[in-house]
Amino acid sequence: MRAEAKPLIECYGMEHREAFFAPLPCELYEARLAAHDLYVVINGVQHDRDLIGCEAATLATQVAIDRLHPDIVISSGTCGAWQRYGMEVGKVYVGNGAMFHDRRVPGDNTWHTQGIGNYPVWDGAEAMAKEIGVGMGKVTTGSSFDLTPEEETIIEENGGRLKEMEGAAVAFVCSLHNVPVMLVKAVTNLRDAAEDDMDAFHRNLCKASEALLTVNKKIIDYLINR
């Protein structure tokens, strides 16, 4: 989303590459940092709203890898979480894996396994998270803001901790291209709190996006200097 990306774009004075992905809606911003290229790719806008969800994330990741040939892809954005696992609104976490929670194929274990995904992340993520002082959790992805009881069960059984709508789709595309992926998520709402709704999401979006900037800067510095 534009609100999630704006602090990072402004911080690094990134240049907008107009119509780089035309006719697709994806948008590209770029900057040069210590002999490295930093790109921010946004899914884009349709019907005056940010494009969210797995389809938009899959498309953006595919065309970004095709056109930009990145060394690593970072899925950076906001998420919901659970206070019973110690998660807090406004805190940022690095994913230690990625799964889908809304792909149900009853009676077929192979398709069920494929549907859940359980994609690995960059093998340096744990060491990086420890060095920059950020917690970790498994990212769980679905196509809706809310959750069904069946989805809650799948998440619980598979250890999901950071609920959002894009991460596993990004990880899926990266797995096909053998490109390392990292997931960085800031919490806007708590799934097991009294105020778990769109109002809570919008109320905490700015705070979460600023926290995301702080951690993303540490991650960028870490990757450039390692």
Short mmCIF file of C-alpha atoms in Angstrom, two decimals:
data_model
loop_
_atom_site.label_atom_id
_atom_site.label_comp_id
_atom_site.label_asym_id
_atom_site.label_seq_id
_atom_site.Cartn_x
_atom_site.Cartn_y
_atom_site.Cartn_z
CA MET A 1 0.00 0.00 0.00
CA ARG A 2 1.08 3.59 -0.64
CA ALA A 3 0.81 4.49 3.05
CA GLU A 4 3.14 1.64 4.00
CA ALA A 5 5.74 2.55 1.36
CA LYS A 6 5.64 6.35 1.64
CA PRO A 7 7.96 6.75 4.68
CA LEU A 8 10.67 4.61 3.04
CA ILE A 9 10.36 6.38 -0.33
CA GLU A 10 10.65 9.80 1.31
CA CYS A 11 13.49 8.74 3.63
CA TYR A 12 15.73 7.72 0.73
CA GLY A 13 14.49 10.36 -1.71
CA MET A 14 13.55 7.64 -4.17
CA GLU A 15 12.78 8.47 -7.79
CA HIS A 16 9.43 7.45 -9.25
CA ARG A 17 9.88 5.63 -12.58
CA GLU A 18 6.70 6.67 -14.34
CA ALA A 19 4.92 3.87 -16.26
CA PHE A 20 7.88 1.49 -15.82
CA PHE A 21 5.54 -1.52 -15.64
CA ALA A 22 2.88 -0.15 -18.06
CA PRO A 23 0.23 -1.22 -18.86
CA LEU A 24 0.24 -2.95 -15.45
CA PRO A 25 -0.66 -0.82 -12.41
CA CYS A 26 2.49 -1.68 -10.43
CA GLU A 27 4.66 1.32 -9.54
CA LEU A 28 8.45 1.52 -9.20
CA TYR A 29 10.61 3.78 -7.05
CA GLU A 30 14.40 3.50 -7.00
CA ALA A 31 17.51 4.86 -5.32
CA ARG A 32 21.24 4.13 -5.39
CA LEU A 33 22.77 3.31 -2.01
CA ALA A 34 26.50 2.58 -1.58
CA ALA A 35 26.82 0.93 -5.01
CA HIS A 36 23.58 -0.99 -4.52
CA ASP A 37 20.22 -0.46 -6.22
CA LEU A 38 17.23 -0.20 -3.89
CA TYR A 39 13.82 -0.68 -5.47
CA VAL A 40 10.36 -0.24 -3.98
CA VAL A 41 7.57 -1.86 -5.97
CA ILE A 42 3.96 -1.05 -5.07
CA ASN A 43 1.05 -3.14 -6.35
CA GLY A 44 -0.65 -0.01 -7.68
CA VAL A 45 -4.16 1.41 -7.62
CA GLN A 46 -7.48 0.39 -9.13
CA HIS A 47 -10.90 2.01 -8.54
CA ASP A 48 -9.13 4.66 -6.43
CA ARG A 49 -7.96 2.07 -3.89
CA ASP A 50 -4.61 0.40 -3.28
CA LEU A 51 -4.47 -3.06 -4.84
CA ILE A 52 -4.15 -5.55 -2.00
CA GLY A 53 -4.20 -9.33 -1.74
CA CYS A 54 -2.52 -12.35 -3.24
CA GLU A 55 -3.29 -11.72 -6.91
CA ALA A 56 -1.82 -8.22 -6.91
CA ALA A 57 1.20 -9.35 -4.88
CA THR A 58 1.85 -12.29 -7.21
CA LEU A 59 1.70 -10.05 -10.28
CA ALA A 60 3.94 -7.37 -8.80
CA THR A 61 6.53 -9.89 -7.60
CA GLN A 62 6.64 -11.68 -10.95
CA VAL A 63 7.13 -8.55 -13.06
CA ALA A 64 9.62 -7.10 -10.55
CA ILE A 65 11.79 -10.22 -10.72
CA ASP A 66 11.50 -10.29 -14.53
CA ARG A 67 12.48 -6.65 -14.97
CA LEU A 68 14.74 -5.87 -12.03
CA HIS A 69 16.56 -9.18 -11.28
CA PRO A 70 16.86 -8.56 -7.51
CA ASP A 71 19.35 -10.32 -5.24
CA ILE A 72 16.70 -10.50 -2.52
CA VAL A 73 12.99 -9.65 -2.30
CA ILE A 74 11.51 -8.14 0.86
CA SER A 75 7.76 -8.28 1.41
CA SER A 76 7.30 -5.30 3.69
CA GLY A 77 3.94 -4.19 5.07
CA THR A 78 1.44 -4.34 7.90
CA CYS A 79 -0.35 -7.27 9.48
CA GLY A 80 -2.63 -8.49 12.21
CA ALA A 81 -1.31 -10.64 15.06
CA TRP A 82 -2.35 -12.28 18.34
CA GLN A 83 -1.73 -10.78 21.76
CA ARG A 84 -1.77 -14.27 23.30
CA TYR A 85 1.57 -14.86 21.58
CA GLY A 86 3.03 -11.62 22.95
CA MET A 87 2.62 -9.57 19.77
CA GLU A 88 2.02 -5.82 20.12
CA VAL A 89 0.47 -3.12 17.95
CA GLY A 90 3.16 -0.95 16.38
CA LYS A 91 5.90 -3.56 16.71
CA VAL A 92 7.69 -5.02 13.69
CA TYR A 93 8.54 -8.68 13.20
CA VAL A 94 10.59 -10.62 10.66
CA GLY A 95 8.97 -13.73 9.21
CA ASN A 96 10.59 -17.12 9.82
CA GLY A 97 8.34 -18.78 7.23
CA ALA A 98 5.25 -18.14 5.12
CA MET A 99 2.00 -20.07 4.68
CA PHE A 100 -1.50 -19.73 3.20
CA HIS A 101 -4.43 -20.30 5.56
CA ASP A 102 -7.44 -20.15 3.24
CA ARG A 103 -6.65 -22.90 0.72
CA ARG A 104 -8.76 -25.85 1.80
CA VAL A 105 -8.69 -29.07 -0.26
CA PRO A 106 -10.44 -31.67 1.95
CA GLY A 107 -9.43 -35.30 1.60
CA ASP A 108 -6.23 -34.78 -0.39
CA ASN A 109 -3.09 -34.48 1.71
CA THR A 110 -0.82 -33.68 -1.23
CA TRP A 111 -2.91 -30.78 -2.50
CA HIS A 112 -3.46 -29.65 1.09
CA THR A 113 0.32 -29.53 1.60
CA GLN A 114 0.75 -27.62 -1.66
CA GLY A 115 -2.06 -25.25 -0.69
CA ILE A 116 -0.59 -24.39 2.73
CA GLY A 117 2.74 -23.72 1.05
CA ASN A 118 5.02 -23.34 4.08
CA TYR A 119 7.61 -21.48 2.04
CA PRO A 120 11.10 -20.90 3.46
CA VAL A 121 12.60 -17.46 3.90
CA TRP A 122 16.14 -16.19 3.35
CA ASP A 123 18.47 -18.34 5.44
CA GLY A 124 20.11 -15.29 6.96
CA ALA A 125 16.87 -13.88 8.37
CA GLU A 126 17.25 -15.28 11.88
CA ALA A 127 20.78 -14.00 12.38
CA MET A 128 19.80 -10.61 10.98
CA ALA A 129 16.71 -10.33 13.21
CA LYS A 130 18.81 -11.15 16.26
CA GLU A 131 21.47 -8.57 15.38
CA ILE A 132 19.00 -5.72 14.78
CA GLY A 133 16.85 -6.68 17.77
CA VAL A 134 13.61 -7.65 16.04
CA GLY A 135 11.32 -10.57 16.95
CA MET A 136 10.23 -13.27 14.54
CA GLY A 137 7.03 -15.09 13.66
CA LYS A 138 5.49 -17.14 10.88
CA VAL A 139 3.57 -15.11 8.29
CA THR A 140 0.14 -16.48 7.41
CA THR A 141 -1.59 -15.19 4.27
CA GLY A 142 -5.20 -15.14 3.08
CA SER A 143 -7.42 -13.19 0.73
CA SER A 144 -9.70 -11.65 3.36
CA PHE A 145 -9.28 -9.26 6.28
CA ASP A 146 -11.43 -11.43 8.55
CA LEU A 147 -11.04 -15.12 9.43
CA THR A 148 -13.35 -18.12 9.40
CA PRO A 149 -13.20 -20.71 12.21
CA GLU A 150 -11.66 -23.18 9.73
CA GLU A 151 -8.91 -20.69 8.90
CA GLU A 152 -8.21 -20.07 12.58
CA THR A 153 -7.71 -23.82 13.01
CA ILE A 154 -5.31 -24.06 10.06
CA ILE A 155 -3.30 -21.11 11.38
CA GLU A 156 -3.12 -22.63 14.87
CA GLU A 157 -2.09 -26.06 13.55
CA ASN A 158 0.66 -24.57 11.38
CA GLY A 159 2.05 -22.01 13.81
CA GLY A 160 0.92 -18.83 12.06
CA ARG A 161 1.62 -15.63 14.00
CA LEU A 162 1.46 -12.65 11.58
CA LYS A 163 -1.78 -12.59 9.59
CA GLU A 164 -1.81 -10.58 6.34
CA MET A 165 -2.79 -10.76 2.66
CA GLU A 166 0.37 -10.88 0.51
CA GLY A 167 3.46 -12.48 2.07
CA ALA A 168 3.01 -16.13 1.08
CA ALA A 169 2.12 -15.07 -2.48
CA VAL A 170 5.41 -13.18 -2.71
CA ALA A 171 7.27 -16.14 -1.20
CA PHE A 172 5.60 -18.51 -3.69
CA VAL A 173 6.83 -16.52 -6.71
CA CYS A 174 10.31 -16.18 -5.21
CA SER A 175 10.45 -19.95 -4.67
CA LEU A 176 9.82 -20.51 -8.40
CA HIS A 177 12.69 -18.17 -9.33
CA ASN A 178 15.04 -19.30 -6.53
CA VAL A 179 15.25 -15.72 -5.28
CA PRO A 180 15.70 -15.31 -1.50
CA VAL A 181 12.75 -13.67 0.23
CA MET A 182 12.38 -11.84 3.52
CA LEU A 183 9.10 -10.89 5.21
CA VAL A 184 8.94 -7.77 7.39
CA LYS A 185 5.59 -7.01 9.03
CA ALA A 186 4.35 -4.27 11.39
CA VAL A 187 1.28 -5.00 13.53
CA THR A 188 -1.79 -2.78 13.12
CA ASN A 189 -4.41 -4.88 14.89
CA LEU A 190 -4.66 -7.81 17.30
CA ARG A 191 -6.90 -10.65 16.19
CA ASP A 192 -7.84 -11.65 19.75
CA ALA A 193 -8.44 -8.13 21.07
CA ALA A 194 -11.78 -6.39 21.60
CA GLU A 195 -11.09 -3.85 18.83
CA ASP A 196 -10.05 -6.02 15.90
CA ASP A 197 -11.64 -4.29 12.93
CA MET A 198 -10.93 -1.91 10.05
CA ASP A 199 -11.16 1.06 12.40
CA ALA A 200 -8.29 -0.34 14.46
CA PHE A 201 -6.33 -0.99 11.28
CA HIS A 202 -6.73 2.59 10.00
CA ARG A 203 -6.12 4.08 13.45
CA ASN A 204 -2.79 2.27 13.79
CA LEU A 205 -1.65 2.33 10.14
CA CYS A 206 0.49 5.47 10.42
CA LYS A 207 2.19 4.28 13.62
CA ALA A 208 2.89 0.86 12.12
CA SER A 209 4.23 2.36 8.86
CA GLU A 210 6.67 4.58 10.76
CA ALA A 211 7.84 1.60 12.80
CA LEU A 212 8.26 -0.30 9.55
CA LEU A 213 10.54 2.46 8.24
CA THR A 214 12.77 2.26 11.31
CA VAL A 215 13.25 -1.49 10.93
CA ASN A 216 13.58 -1.38 7.14
CA LYS A 217 16.43 1.13 7.47
CA LYS A 218 18.22 -1.26 9.83
CA ILE A 219 17.66 -4.14 7.41
CA ILE A 220 18.93 -2.16 4.42
CA ASP A 221 22.04 -1.11 6.36
CA TYR A 222 22.58 -4.72 7.44
CA LEU A 223 22.31 -6.08 3.89
CA ILE A 224 24.55 -3.39 2.41
CA ASN A 225 27.27 -3.85 5.01
CA ARG A 226 27.27 -7.63 5.50
#
